[in-house]
Tab-separated table of C-alpha atoms and ligand atoms in Angstrom:
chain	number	residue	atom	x	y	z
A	1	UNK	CA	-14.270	-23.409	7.906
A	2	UNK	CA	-12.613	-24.696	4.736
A	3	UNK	CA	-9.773	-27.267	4.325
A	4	UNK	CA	-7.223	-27.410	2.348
A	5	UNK	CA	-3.333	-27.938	1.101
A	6	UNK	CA	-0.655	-26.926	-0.340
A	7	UNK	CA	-0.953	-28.554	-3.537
A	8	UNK	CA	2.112	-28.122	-6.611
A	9	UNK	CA	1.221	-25.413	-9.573
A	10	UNK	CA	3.876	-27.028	-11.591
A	11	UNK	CA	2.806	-26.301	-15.485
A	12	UNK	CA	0.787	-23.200	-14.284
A	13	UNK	CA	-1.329	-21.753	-11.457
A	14	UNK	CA	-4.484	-23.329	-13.183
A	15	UNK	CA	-3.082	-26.988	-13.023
A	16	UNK	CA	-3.221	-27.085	-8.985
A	17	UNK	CA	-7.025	-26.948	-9.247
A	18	UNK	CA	-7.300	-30.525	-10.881
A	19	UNK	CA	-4.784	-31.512	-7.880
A	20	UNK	CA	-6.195	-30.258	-5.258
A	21	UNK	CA	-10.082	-31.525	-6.505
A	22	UNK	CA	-8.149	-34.839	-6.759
A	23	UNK	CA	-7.088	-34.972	-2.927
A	24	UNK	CA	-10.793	-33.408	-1.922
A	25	UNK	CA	-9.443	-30.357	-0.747
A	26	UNK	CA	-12.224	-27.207	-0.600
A	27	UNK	CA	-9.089	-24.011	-1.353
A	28	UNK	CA	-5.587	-24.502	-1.846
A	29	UNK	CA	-2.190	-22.590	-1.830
A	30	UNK	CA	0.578	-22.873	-3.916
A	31	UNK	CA	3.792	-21.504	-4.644
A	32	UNK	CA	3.537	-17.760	-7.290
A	33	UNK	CA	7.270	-18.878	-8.019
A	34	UNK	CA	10.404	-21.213	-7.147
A	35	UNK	CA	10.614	-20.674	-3.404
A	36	UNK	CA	14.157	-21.201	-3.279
A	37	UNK	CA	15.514	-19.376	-6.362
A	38	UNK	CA	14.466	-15.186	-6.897
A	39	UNK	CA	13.490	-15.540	-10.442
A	40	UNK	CA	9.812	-15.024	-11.352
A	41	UNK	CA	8.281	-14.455	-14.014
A	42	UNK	CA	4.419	-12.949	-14.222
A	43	UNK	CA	0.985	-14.997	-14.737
A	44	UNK	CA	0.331	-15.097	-18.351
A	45	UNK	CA	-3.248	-13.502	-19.779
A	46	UNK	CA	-3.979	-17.618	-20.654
A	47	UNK	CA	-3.015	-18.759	-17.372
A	48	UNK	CA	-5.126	-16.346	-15.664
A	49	UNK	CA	-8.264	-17.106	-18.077
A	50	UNK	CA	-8.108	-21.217	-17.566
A	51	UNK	CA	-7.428	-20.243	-14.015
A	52	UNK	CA	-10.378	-18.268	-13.647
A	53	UNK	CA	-12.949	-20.632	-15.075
A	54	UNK	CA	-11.744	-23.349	-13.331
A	55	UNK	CA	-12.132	-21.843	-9.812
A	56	UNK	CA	-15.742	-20.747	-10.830
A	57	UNK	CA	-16.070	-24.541	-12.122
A	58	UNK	CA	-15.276	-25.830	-9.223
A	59	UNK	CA	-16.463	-23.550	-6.482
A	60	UNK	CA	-12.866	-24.031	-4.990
A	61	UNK	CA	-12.382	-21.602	-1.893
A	62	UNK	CA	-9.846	-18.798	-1.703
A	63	UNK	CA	-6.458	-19.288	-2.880
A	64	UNK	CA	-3.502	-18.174	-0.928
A	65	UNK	CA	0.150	-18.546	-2.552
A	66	UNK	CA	3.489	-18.443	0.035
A	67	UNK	CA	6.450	-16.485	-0.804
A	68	UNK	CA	9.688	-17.657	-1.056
A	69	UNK	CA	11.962	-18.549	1.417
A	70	UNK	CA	14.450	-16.293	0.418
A	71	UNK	CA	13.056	-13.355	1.544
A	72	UNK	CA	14.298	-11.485	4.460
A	73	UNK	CA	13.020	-7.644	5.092
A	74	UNK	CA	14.974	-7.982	8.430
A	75	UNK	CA	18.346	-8.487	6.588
A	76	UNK	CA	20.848	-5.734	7.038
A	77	UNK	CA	22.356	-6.234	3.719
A	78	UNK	CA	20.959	-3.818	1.200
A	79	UNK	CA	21.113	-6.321	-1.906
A	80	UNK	CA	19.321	-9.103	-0.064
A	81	UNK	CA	16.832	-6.643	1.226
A	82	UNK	CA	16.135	-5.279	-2.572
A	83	UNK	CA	15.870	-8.686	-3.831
A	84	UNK	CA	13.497	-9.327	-1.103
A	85	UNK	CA	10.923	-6.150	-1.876
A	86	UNK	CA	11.122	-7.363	-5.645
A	87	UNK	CA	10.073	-10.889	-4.886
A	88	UNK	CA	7.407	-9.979	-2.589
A	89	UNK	CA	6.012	-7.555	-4.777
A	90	UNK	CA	6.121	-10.203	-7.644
A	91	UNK	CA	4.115	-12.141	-5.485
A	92	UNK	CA	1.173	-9.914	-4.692
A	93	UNK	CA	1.551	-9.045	-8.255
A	94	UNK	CA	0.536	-12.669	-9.354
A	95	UNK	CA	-2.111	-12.992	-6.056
A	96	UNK	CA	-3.940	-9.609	-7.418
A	97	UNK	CA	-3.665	-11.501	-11.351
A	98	UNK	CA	-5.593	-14.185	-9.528
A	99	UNK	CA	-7.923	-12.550	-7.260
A	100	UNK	CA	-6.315	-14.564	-4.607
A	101	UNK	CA	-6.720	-13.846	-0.906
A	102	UNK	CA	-2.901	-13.190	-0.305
A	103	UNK	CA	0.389	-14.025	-0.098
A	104	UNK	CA	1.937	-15.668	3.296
A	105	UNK	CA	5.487	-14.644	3.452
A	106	UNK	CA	7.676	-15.807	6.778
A	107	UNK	CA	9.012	-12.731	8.232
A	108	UNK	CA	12.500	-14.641	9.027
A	109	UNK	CA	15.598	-13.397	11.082
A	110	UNK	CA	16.975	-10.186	11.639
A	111	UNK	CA	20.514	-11.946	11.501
A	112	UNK	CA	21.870	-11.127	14.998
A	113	UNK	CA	20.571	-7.643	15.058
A	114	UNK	CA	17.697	-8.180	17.640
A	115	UNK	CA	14.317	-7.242	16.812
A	116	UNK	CA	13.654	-3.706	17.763
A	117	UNK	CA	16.816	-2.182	15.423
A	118	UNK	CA	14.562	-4.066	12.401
A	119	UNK	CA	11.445	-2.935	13.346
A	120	UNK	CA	11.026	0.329	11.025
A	121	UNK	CA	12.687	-0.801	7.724
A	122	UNK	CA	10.151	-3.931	7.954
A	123	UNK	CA	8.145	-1.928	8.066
A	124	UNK	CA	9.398	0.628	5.353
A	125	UNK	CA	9.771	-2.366	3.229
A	126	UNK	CA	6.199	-3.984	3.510
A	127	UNK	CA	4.663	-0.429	2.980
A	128	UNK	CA	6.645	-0.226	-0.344
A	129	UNK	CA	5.837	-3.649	-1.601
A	130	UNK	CA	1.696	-2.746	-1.354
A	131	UNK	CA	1.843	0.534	-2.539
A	132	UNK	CA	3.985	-0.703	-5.893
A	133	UNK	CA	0.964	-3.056	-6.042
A	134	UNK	CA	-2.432	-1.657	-5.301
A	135	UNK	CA	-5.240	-4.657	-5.240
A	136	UNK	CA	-6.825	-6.454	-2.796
A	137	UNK	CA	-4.637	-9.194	-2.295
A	138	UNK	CA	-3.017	-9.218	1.645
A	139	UNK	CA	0.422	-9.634	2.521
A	140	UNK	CA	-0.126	-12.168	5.250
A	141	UNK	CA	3.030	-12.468	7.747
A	142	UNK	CA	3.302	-16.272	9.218
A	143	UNK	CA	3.741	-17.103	13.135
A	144	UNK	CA	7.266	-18.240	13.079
A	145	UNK	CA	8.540	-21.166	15.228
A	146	UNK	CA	11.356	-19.305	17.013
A	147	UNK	CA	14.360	-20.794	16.060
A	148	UNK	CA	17.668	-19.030	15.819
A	149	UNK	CA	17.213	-15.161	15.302
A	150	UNK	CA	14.095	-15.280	13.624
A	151	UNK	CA	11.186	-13.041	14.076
A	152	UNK	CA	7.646	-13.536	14.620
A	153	UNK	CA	7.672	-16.456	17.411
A	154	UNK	CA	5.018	-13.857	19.477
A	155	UNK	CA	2.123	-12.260	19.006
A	156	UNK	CA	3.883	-9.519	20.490
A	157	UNK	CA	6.179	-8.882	17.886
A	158	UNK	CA	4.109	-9.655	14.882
A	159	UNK	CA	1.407	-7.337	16.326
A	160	UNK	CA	4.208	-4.710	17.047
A	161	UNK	CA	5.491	-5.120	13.600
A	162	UNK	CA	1.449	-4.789	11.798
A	163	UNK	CA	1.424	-1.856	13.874
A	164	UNK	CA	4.409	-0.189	12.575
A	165	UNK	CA	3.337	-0.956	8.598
A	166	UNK	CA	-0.063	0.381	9.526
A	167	UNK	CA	-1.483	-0.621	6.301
A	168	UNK	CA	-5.251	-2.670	6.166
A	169	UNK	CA	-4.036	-4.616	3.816
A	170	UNK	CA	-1.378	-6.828	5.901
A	171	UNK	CA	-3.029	-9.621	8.040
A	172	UNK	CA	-1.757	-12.880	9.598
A	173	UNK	CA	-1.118	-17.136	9.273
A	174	UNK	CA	-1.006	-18.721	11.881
A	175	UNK	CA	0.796	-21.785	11.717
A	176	UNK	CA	-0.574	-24.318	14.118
A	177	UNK	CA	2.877	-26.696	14.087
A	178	UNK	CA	4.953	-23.221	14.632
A	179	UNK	CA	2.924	-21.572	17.367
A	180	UNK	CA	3.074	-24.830	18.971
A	181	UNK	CA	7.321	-25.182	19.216
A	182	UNK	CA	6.826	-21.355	19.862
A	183	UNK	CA	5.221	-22.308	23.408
A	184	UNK	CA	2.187	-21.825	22.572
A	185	UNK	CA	-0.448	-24.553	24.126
A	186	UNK	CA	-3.014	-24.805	21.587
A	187	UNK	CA	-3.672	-28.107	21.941
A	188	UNK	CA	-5.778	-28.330	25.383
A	189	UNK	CA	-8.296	-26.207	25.521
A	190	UNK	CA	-7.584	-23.504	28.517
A	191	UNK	CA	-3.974	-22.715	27.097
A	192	UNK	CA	-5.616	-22.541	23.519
A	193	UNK	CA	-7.646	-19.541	24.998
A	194	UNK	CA	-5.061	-17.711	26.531
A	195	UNK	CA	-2.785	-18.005	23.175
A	196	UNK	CA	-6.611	-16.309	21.740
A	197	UNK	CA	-6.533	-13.879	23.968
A	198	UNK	CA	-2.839	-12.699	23.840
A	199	UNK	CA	-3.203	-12.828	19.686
A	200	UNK	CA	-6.265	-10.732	19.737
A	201	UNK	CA	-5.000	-8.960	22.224
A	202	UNK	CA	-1.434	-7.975	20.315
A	203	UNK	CA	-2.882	-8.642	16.852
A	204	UNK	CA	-7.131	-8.220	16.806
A	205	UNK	CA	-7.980	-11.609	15.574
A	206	UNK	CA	-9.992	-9.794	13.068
A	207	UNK	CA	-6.652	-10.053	11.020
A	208	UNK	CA	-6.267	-13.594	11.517
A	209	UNK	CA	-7.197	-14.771	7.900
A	210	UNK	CA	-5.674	-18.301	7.137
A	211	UNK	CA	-4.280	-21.044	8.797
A	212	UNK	CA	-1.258	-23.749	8.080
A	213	UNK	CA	-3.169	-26.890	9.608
A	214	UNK	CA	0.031	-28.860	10.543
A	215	UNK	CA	0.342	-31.726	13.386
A	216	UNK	CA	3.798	-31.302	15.030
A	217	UNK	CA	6.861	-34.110	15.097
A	218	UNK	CA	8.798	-31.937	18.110
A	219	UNK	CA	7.476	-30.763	21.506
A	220	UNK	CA	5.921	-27.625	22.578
A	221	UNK	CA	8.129	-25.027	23.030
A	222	UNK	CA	11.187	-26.965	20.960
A	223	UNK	CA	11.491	-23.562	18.564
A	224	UNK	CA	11.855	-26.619	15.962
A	225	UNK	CA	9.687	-25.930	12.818
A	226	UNK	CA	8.764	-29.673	12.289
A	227	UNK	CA	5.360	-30.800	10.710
A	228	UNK	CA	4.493	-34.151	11.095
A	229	UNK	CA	0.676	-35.356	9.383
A	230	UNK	CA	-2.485	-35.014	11.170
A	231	UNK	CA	-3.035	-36.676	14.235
A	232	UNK	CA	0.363	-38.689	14.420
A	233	UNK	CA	2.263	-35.644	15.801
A	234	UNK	CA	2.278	-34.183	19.401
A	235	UNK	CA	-0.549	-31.628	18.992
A	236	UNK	CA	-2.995	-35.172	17.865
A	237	UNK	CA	-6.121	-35.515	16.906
A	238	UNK	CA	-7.400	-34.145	20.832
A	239	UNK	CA	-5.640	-30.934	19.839
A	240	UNK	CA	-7.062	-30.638	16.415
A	241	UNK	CA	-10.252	-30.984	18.129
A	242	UNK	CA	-9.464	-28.757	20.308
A	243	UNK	CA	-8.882	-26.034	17.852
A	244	UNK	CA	-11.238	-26.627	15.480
A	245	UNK	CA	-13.821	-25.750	18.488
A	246	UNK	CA	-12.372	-23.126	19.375
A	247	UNK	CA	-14.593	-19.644	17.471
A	248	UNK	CA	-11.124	-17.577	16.591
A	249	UNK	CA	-11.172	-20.706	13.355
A	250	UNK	CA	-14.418	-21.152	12.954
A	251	UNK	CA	-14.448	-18.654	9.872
A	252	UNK	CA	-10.994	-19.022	8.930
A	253	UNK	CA	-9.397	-20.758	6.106
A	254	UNK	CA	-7.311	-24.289	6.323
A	255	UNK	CA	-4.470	-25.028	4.391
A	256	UNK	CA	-2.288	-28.442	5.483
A	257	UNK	CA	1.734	-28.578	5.062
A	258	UNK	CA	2.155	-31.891	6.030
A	259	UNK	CA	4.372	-34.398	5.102
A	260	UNK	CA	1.976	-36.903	3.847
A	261	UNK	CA	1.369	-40.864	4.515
A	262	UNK	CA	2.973	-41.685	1.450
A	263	UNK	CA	5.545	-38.404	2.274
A	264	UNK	CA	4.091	-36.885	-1.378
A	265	UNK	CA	2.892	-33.769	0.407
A	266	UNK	CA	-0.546	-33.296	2.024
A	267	UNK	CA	-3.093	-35.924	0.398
A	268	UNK	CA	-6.899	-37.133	1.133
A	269	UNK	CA	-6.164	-39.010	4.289
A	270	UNK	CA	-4.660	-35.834	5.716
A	271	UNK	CA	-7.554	-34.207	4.704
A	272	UNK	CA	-10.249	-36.358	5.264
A	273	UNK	CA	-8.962	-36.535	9.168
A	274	UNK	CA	-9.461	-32.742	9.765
A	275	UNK	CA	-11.956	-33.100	8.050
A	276	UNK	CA	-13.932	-35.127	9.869
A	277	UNK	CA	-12.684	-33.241	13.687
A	278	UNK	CA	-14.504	-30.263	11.662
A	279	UNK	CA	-17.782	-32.631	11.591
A	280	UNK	CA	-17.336	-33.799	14.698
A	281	UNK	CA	-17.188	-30.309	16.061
A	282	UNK	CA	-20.275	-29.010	14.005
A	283	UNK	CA	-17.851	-26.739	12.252
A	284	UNK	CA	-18.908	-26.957	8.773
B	1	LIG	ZN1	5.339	-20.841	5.477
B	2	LIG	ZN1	6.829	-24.869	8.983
């Protein structure tokens, strides 16, 4: 089990390596491109070569970048939905250029039109995106929180929608703050293995490939997407234990969103906390 963060590639995806080494983190993810504007441009042949030797340099564990938060293949507007497919294949793009492991995209709201009537042009759309860019990069979908319209608050319906793209190269993130204000109990241990169960029953956690280590600042079940730093949220460090314990992680990469004690972003003390629940549980 690796830890991470989410550490800023401002100047370059080589420069978060230095920043994530700095805050002891063992992988990192990053953003391919603004995630609030649609421009992006592609990794340049230098970036990609000082990226490279850096990662060998430093042993650093897989990368992961997250789309932007623009996207939305469950829009019914046919300009949105273009603009979408184009940014999400810009970002697989850049995670082939950097052999990373994927790219975690939320799968957001079908805007009022209920899940089932956006089932098959998700779908459509995601098939599109990886066959205009062959690699081995995943798309990764996120467990969403469940706010508003937006999709992917079950295991249900994310497993319904991997179904429908049928393609080996789409996996999952599960988002331990999201799944959490979804309803899920993964804090104590019994409710932690029926959430298991249901994921790998809906999903196969064979496709569970990274996780967003966040602590939560609202209450199971709120729907409210709402990370708070390790420990001082309502999932604590009993829950972290909890999870870290549980075999589903054991192999799976970590990657904190938190807020930060100094509220820069995750840092060392965020890190050195799960970090040492991962000792404590013999996880290393
Ligand atoms: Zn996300
Ligand atoms: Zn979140």
């Amino acid at each position: 089990m690796l830890i991470g963060a989410h550490v800023s590639a401002a100047g370059g995806a080589n420069k978060a390596i230095a920043r994530a080494e700095e805050i002891g983190a063992e992988c990192f993810q990053i953003f391919a491109s603004s995630p609030r504007m649609w421009s992006a441009k592609p990794v340049a042949d230098e970036i990609v070569e000082k990226y490279t030797a850096e990662m060998k340099r430093t042993m650093m564990g897989p990368t992961v970048l997250h789309g932007k938060y623009l996207v939305a293949l469950g829009s019914a507007d046919p300009e949105l939905l273009a603009k979408s497919e184009t940014a999400l294949r810009a970002d697989i793009a850049a995670a082939n250029r950097l052999s990373a492991l994927g790219v975690i995209f939320h799968p957001a709201s079908h805007r009022g039109q209920g899940f089932e009537a956006i089932i098959d042009q998700f779908a459509a759309s995601v098939r599109k995106v990886l066959d205009s860019e062959p690699g081995d990069s995943l798309l990764m979908l996120e467990t969403s929180a469940g706010a508003g319209d937006h999709i992917g608050s079950s295991f249900a319906e994310l497993g319904t929608l991997i179904k429908a793209i049928g393609n080996d190269r789409v996996a999952v993130c599960l988002d331990t703050q999201h799944v959490f204000a979804a309803g899920y109990n993964i804090a104590v241990t019994d409710t932690l293995n029926v959430a298991i169960d249901e994921f790998d029953k809906e999903i196969g956690i064979g496709l569970l490939k990274a996780v967003h280590a966040n602590d939560s600042r609202r209450e199971l079940g709120s729907s409210v997407d709402r990370h708070e730093n390790i420990g001082d949220g309502l999932i604590g460090t009993a829950g972290f234990t909890t999870i870290m314990s549980h075999e589903a992680f054991k192999r799976v990469p970590f990657y904190l969103e938190v807020p930060g004690t100094g509220k820069s972003g995750p840092d060392k003390p965020n890190l050195d906390r799960l970090k040492a629940i991962r000792s404590q549980v013999g996880a290393g």
